[in-house]
Tab-separated table of C-alpha atoms in Angstrom:
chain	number	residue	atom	x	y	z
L	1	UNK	CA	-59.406	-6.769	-9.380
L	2	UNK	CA	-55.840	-6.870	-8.644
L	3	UNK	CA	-55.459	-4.546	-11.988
L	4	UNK	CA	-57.749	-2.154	-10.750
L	5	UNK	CA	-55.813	-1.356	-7.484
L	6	UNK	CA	-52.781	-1.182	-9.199
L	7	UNK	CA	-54.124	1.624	-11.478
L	8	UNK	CA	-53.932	5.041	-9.576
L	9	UNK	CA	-49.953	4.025	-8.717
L	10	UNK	CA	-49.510	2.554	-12.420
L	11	UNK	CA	-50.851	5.632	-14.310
L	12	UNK	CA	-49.297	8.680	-12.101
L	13	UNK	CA	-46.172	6.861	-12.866
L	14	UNK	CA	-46.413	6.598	-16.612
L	15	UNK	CA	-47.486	9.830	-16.882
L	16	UNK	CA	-43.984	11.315	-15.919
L	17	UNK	CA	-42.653	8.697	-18.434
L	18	UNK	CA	-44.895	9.794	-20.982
L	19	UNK	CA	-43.332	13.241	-20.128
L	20	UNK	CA	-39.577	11.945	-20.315
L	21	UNK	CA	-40.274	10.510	-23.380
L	22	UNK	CA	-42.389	13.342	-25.016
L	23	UNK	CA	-39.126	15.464	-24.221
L	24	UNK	CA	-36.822	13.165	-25.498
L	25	UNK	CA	-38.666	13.035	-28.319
L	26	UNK	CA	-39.123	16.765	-29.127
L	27	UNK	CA	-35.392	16.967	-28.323
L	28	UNK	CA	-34.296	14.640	-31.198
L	29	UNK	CA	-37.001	15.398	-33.358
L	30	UNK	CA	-37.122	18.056	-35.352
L	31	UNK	CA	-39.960	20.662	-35.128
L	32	UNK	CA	-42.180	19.303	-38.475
L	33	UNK	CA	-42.549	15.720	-37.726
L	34	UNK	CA	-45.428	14.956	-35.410
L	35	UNK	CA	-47.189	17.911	-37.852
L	36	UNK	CA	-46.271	15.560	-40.628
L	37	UNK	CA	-48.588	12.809	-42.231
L	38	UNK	CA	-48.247	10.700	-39.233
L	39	UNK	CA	-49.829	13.183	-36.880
L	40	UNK	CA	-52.517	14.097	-39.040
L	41	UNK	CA	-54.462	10.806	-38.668
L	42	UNK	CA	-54.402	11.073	-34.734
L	43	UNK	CA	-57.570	10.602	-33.286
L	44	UNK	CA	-56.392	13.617	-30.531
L	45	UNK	CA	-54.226	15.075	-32.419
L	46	UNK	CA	-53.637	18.193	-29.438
L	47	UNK	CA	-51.909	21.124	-30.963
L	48	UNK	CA	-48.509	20.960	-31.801
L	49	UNK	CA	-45.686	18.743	-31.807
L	50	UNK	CA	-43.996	19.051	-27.818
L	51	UNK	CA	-45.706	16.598	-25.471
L	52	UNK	CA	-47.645	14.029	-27.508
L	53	UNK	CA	-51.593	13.761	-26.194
L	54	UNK	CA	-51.610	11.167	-23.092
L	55	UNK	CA	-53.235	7.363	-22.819
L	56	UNK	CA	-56.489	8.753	-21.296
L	57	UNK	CA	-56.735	11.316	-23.861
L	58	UNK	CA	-56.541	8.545	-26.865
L	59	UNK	CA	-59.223	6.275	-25.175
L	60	UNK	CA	-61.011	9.399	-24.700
L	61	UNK	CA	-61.309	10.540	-28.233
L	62	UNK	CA	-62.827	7.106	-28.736
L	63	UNK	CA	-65.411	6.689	-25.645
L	64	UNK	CA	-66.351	10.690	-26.349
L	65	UNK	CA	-65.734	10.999	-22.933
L	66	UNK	CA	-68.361	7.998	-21.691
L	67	UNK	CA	-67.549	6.263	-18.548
L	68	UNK	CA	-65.683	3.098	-18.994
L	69	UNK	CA	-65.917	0.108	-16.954
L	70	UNK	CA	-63.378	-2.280	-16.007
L	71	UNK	CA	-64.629	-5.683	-17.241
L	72	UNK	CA	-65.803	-7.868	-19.976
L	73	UNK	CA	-62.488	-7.255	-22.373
L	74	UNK	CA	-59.919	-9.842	-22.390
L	75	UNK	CA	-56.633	-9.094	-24.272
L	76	UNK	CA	-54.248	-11.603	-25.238
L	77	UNK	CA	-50.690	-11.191	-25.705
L	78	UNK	CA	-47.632	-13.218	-24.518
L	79	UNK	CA	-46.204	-11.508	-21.598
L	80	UNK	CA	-42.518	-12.058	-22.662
L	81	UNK	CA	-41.869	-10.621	-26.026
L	82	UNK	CA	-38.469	-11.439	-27.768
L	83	UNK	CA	-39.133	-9.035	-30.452
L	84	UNK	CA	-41.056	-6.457	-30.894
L	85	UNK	CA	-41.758	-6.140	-34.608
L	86	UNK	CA	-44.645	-8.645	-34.597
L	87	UNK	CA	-46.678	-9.516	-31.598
L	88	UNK	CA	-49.714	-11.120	-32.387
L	89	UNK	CA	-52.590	-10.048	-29.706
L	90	UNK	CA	-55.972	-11.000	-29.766
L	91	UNK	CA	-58.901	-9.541	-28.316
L	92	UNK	CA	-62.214	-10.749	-27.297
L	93	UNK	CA	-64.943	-9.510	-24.974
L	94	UNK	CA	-67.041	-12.103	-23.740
L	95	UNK	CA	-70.671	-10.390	-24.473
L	96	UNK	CA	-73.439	-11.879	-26.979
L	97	UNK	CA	-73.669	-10.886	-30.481
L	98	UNK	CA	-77.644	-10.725	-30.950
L	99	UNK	CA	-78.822	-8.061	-33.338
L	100	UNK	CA	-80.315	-6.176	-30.721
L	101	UNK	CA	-76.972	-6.258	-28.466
L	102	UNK	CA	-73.522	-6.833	-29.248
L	103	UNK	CA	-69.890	-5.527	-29.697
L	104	UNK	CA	-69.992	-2.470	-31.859
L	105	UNK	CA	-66.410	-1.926	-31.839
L	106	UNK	CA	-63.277	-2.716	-29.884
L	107	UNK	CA	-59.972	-0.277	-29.563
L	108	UNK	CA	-56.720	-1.004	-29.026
L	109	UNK	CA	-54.616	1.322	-27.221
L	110	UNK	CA	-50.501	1.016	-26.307
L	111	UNK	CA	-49.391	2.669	-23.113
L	112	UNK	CA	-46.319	3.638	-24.407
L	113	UNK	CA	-45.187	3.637	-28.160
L	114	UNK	CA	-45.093	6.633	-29.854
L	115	UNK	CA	-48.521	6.829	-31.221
L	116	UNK	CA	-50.897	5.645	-28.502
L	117	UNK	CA	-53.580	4.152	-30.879
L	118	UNK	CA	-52.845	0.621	-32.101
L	119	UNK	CA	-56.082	-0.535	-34.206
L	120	UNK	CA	-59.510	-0.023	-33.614
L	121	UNK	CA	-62.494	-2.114	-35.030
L	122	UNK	CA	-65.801	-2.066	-36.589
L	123	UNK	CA	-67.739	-5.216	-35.096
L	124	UNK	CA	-71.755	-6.406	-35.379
L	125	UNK	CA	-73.640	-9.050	-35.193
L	126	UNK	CA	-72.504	-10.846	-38.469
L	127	UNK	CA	-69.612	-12.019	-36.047
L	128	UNK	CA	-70.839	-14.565	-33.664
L	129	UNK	CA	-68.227	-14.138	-31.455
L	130	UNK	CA	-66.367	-10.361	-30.607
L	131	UNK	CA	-63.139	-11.915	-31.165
L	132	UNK	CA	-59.900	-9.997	-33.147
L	133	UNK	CA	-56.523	-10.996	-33.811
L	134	UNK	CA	-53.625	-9.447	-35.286
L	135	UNK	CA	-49.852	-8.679	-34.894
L	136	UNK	CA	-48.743	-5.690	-33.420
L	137	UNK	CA	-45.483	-3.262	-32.797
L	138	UNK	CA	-44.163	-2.822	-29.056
L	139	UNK	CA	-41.336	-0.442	-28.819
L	140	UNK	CA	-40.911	-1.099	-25.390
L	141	UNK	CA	-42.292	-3.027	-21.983
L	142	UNK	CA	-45.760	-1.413	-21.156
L	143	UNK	CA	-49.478	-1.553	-20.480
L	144	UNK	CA	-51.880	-2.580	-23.745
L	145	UNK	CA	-55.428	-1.499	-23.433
L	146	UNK	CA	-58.259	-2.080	-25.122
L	147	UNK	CA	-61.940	-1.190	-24.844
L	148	UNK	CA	-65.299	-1.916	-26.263
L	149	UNK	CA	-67.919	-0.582	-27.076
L	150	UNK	CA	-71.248	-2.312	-26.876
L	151	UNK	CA	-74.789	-1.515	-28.950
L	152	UNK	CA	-76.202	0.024	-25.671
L	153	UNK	CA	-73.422	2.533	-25.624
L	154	UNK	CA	-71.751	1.418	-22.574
L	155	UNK	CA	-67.551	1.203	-22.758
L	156	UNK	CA	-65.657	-2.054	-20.976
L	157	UNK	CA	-62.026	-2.361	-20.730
L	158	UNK	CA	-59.381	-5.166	-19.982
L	159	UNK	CA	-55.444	-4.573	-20.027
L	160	UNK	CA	-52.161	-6.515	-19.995
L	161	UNK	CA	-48.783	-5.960	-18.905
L	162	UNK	CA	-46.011	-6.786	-21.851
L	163	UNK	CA	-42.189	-7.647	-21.013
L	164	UNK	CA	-40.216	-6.724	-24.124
L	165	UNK	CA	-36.744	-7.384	-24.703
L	166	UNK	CA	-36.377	-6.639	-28.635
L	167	UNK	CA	-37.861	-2.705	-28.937
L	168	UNK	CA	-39.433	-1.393	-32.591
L	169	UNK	CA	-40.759	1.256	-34.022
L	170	UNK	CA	-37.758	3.892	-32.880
L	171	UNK	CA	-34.537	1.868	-33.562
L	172	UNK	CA	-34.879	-0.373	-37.026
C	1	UNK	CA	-52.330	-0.870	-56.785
C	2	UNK	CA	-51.457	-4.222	-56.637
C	3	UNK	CA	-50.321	-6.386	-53.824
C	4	UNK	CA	-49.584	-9.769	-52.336
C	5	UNK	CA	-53.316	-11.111	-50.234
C	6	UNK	CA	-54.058	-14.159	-48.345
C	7	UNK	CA	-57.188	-14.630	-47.091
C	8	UNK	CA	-57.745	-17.643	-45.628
C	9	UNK	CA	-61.160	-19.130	-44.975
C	10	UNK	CA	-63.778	-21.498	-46.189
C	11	UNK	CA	-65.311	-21.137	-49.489
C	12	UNK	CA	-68.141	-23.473	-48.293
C	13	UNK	CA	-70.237	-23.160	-44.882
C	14	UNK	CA	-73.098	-24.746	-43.406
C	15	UNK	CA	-75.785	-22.737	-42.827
C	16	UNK	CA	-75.259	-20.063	-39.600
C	17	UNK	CA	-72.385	-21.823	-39.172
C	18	UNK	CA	-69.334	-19.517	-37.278
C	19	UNK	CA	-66.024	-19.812	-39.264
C	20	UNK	CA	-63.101	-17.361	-38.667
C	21	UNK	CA	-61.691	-15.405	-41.667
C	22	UNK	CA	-57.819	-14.676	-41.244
C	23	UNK	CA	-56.415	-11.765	-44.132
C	24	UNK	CA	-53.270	-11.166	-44.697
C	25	UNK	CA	-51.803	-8.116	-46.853
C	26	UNK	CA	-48.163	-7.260	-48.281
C	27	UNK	CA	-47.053	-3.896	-46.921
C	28	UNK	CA	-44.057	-2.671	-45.736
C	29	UNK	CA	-46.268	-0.233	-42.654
C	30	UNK	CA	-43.519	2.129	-42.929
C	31	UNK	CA	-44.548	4.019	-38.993
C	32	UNK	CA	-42.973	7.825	-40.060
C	33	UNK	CA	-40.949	7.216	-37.080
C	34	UNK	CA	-38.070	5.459	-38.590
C	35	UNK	CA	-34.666	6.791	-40.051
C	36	UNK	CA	-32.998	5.295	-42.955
C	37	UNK	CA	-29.484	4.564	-43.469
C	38	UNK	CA	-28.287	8.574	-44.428
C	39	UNK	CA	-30.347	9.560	-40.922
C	40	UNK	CA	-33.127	11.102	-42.611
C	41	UNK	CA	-36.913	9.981	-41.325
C	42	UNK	CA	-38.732	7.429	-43.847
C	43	UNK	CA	-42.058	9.024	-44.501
C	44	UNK	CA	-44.828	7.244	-43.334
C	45	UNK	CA	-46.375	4.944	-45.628
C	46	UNK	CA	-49.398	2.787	-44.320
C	47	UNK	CA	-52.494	1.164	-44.421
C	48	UNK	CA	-55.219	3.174	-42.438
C	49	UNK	CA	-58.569	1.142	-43.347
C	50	UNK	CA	-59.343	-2.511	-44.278
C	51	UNK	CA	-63.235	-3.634	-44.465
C	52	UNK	CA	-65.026	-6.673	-44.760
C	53	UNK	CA	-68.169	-6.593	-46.685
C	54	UNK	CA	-71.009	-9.096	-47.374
C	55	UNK	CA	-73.401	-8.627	-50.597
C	56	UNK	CA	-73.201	-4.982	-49.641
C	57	UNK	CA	-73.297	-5.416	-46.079
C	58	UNK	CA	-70.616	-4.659	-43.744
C	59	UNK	CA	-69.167	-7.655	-41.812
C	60	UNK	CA	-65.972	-6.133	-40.155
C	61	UNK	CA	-64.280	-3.021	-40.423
C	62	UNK	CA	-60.801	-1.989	-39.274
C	63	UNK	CA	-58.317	1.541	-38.563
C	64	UNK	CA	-55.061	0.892	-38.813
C	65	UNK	CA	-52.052	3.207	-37.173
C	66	UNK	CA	-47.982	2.596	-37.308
C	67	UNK	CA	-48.380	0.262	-34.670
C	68	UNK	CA	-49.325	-2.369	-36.877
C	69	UNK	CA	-47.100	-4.589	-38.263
C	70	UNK	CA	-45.719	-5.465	-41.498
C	71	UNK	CA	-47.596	-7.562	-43.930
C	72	UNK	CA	-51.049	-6.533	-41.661
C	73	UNK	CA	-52.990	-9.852	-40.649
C	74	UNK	CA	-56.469	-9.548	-39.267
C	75	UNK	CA	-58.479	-12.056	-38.431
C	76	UNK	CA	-62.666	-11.908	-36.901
C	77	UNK	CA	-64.972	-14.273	-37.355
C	78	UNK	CA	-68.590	-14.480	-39.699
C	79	UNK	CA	-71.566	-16.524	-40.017
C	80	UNK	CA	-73.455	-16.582	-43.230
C	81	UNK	CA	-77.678	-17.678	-43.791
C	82	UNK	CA	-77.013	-17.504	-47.831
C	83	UNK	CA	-74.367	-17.547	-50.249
C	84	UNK	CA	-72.841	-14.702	-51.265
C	85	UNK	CA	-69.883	-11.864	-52.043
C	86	UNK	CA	-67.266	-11.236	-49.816
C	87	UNK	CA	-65.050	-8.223	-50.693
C	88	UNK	CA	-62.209	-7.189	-48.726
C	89	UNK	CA	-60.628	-3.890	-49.291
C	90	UNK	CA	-57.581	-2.214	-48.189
C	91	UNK	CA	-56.685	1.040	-48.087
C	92	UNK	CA	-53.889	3.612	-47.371
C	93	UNK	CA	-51.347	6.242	-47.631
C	94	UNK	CA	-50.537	7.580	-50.868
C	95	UNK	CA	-54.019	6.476	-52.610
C	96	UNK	CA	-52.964	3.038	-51.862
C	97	UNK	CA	-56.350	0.799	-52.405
C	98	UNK	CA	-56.564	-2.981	-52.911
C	99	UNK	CA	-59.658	-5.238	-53.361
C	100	UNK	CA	-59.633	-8.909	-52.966
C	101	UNK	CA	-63.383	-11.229	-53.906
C	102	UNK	CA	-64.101	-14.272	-52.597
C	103	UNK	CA	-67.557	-16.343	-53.193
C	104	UNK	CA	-68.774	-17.671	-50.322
C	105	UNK	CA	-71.213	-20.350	-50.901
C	106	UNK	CA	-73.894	-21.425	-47.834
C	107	UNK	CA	-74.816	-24.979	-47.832
């Protein structure tokens, strides 16, 4: 609950960050490399290479533009990261996993590295529990989303705030 | 292509029984957005795809992006009602394709 009023302040805000950094980036980048391999698997990949595609846009490509509902998705990351080359985060969405209605898949989104999508995955009900884990890059503090996707086509989400101290991705 | 797996798991289950499956790759996930020593960007060089399937019957499937981390661990969870297969498979940029086997036998 406390997330969810947060929100509207949290997102106009990282939008204009998103913009700083799109411009930084386009500044120091030159022209071919968001048209390079690395763009061309983007989920919203949105014309060229200025102002890479926002947060909403990414976890829009995956929900096709279906409602999503706050809820159900836990993520799991420590909220103090020391470095941010390998941060192991876990996922689970407490939901059953009958045949007839589970998890179909869960996404992973970062607010702000450069490449908003993190990992998404293929679940069903072989896995009795919609659990993932795995160890992800932060180049900086921000917001980690995820959402899932459930057999009757409905879309929960859950996010975290993550402190990081040691960035990667940009700087090796 | 040939590379350095882990998968850790069971080989034998009870019956229905929920055990988690944790795999573990050697890659370097080059993101695209790094510059080497002479300034120039290193090319992206990842794995996009890894899948989990039983007897010809998909368990678990993944996308990777940059954001994932060297050496890529995943790790879900599986219940089995007979023996069988399990193949995992990797895949990536520049054709890059690995396949691991592991017999899983149901008690």
């Amino acid at each position: 609950m406390k997330e969810q009023s947060q929100q509207p302040g949290v997102s106009a805000d990282s939008v204009s960050r998103r913009r700083l950094l799109g411009v930084t980036l386009g500044a120091v980048v030159p022209a071919g490399l968001m048209a390079g391999p690395a763009a061309a698997t983007t989920v919203s990949a949105s014309g060229a290479g200025d102002a890479a595609p926002s947060l909403d846009a990414a976890i829009r490509a995956f929900t096709g533009g279906a409602p999503v509902r706050a809820g159900k998705v836990r993520v799991a990351i420590a909220p103090l990261v020391d470095n941010g080359n390998t941060v192991p985060l876990s996922v689970s969405v407490d939901h059953p996993m009958r045949p007839d209605d589970h998890v179909t898949a869960i996404a992973v989104f970062s607010e702000r590295n450069p490449q908003h999508e993190v990992a998404s995955f293929g679940l069903g009900p072989r896995n009795p529990v919609a659990k993932v884990s795995t160890r992800i890059r932060l180049a900086t503090s921000q917001k980690m989303v995820a959402v899932a996707r459930l057999s009757d086509g409905t879309y929960w989400s859950g996010e975290i705030d993550v402190i990081v101290t040691l960035a990667a991705c940009i700087e090796d | 292509m040939s590379a350095r797996t882990l998968i850790d798991m069971p080989r034998r289950v009870r019956r229905g029984e929920a055990f988690e499956i944790r795999a573990m790759i050697g890659h370097p996930m080059e993101t695209g957005y790094r510059r080497g020593a002479d300034g120039d960007r290193l090319p992206r060089d990842i794995l996009t795809e890894f899948g989990c399937v039983f007897d010809g019957e998909p368990v678990f499937s993944a996308k990777l992006y940059p954001a994932i981390s060297a050496n890529p661990f995943l790790s879900f969870s599986m219940t089995a009602d007979r023996s069988g297969e399990l193949v995992f498979r990797w895949r990536g940029d520049r054709g890059f394709s690995h396949t691991e086997r592991v017999n899983l036998v149901v008690e």
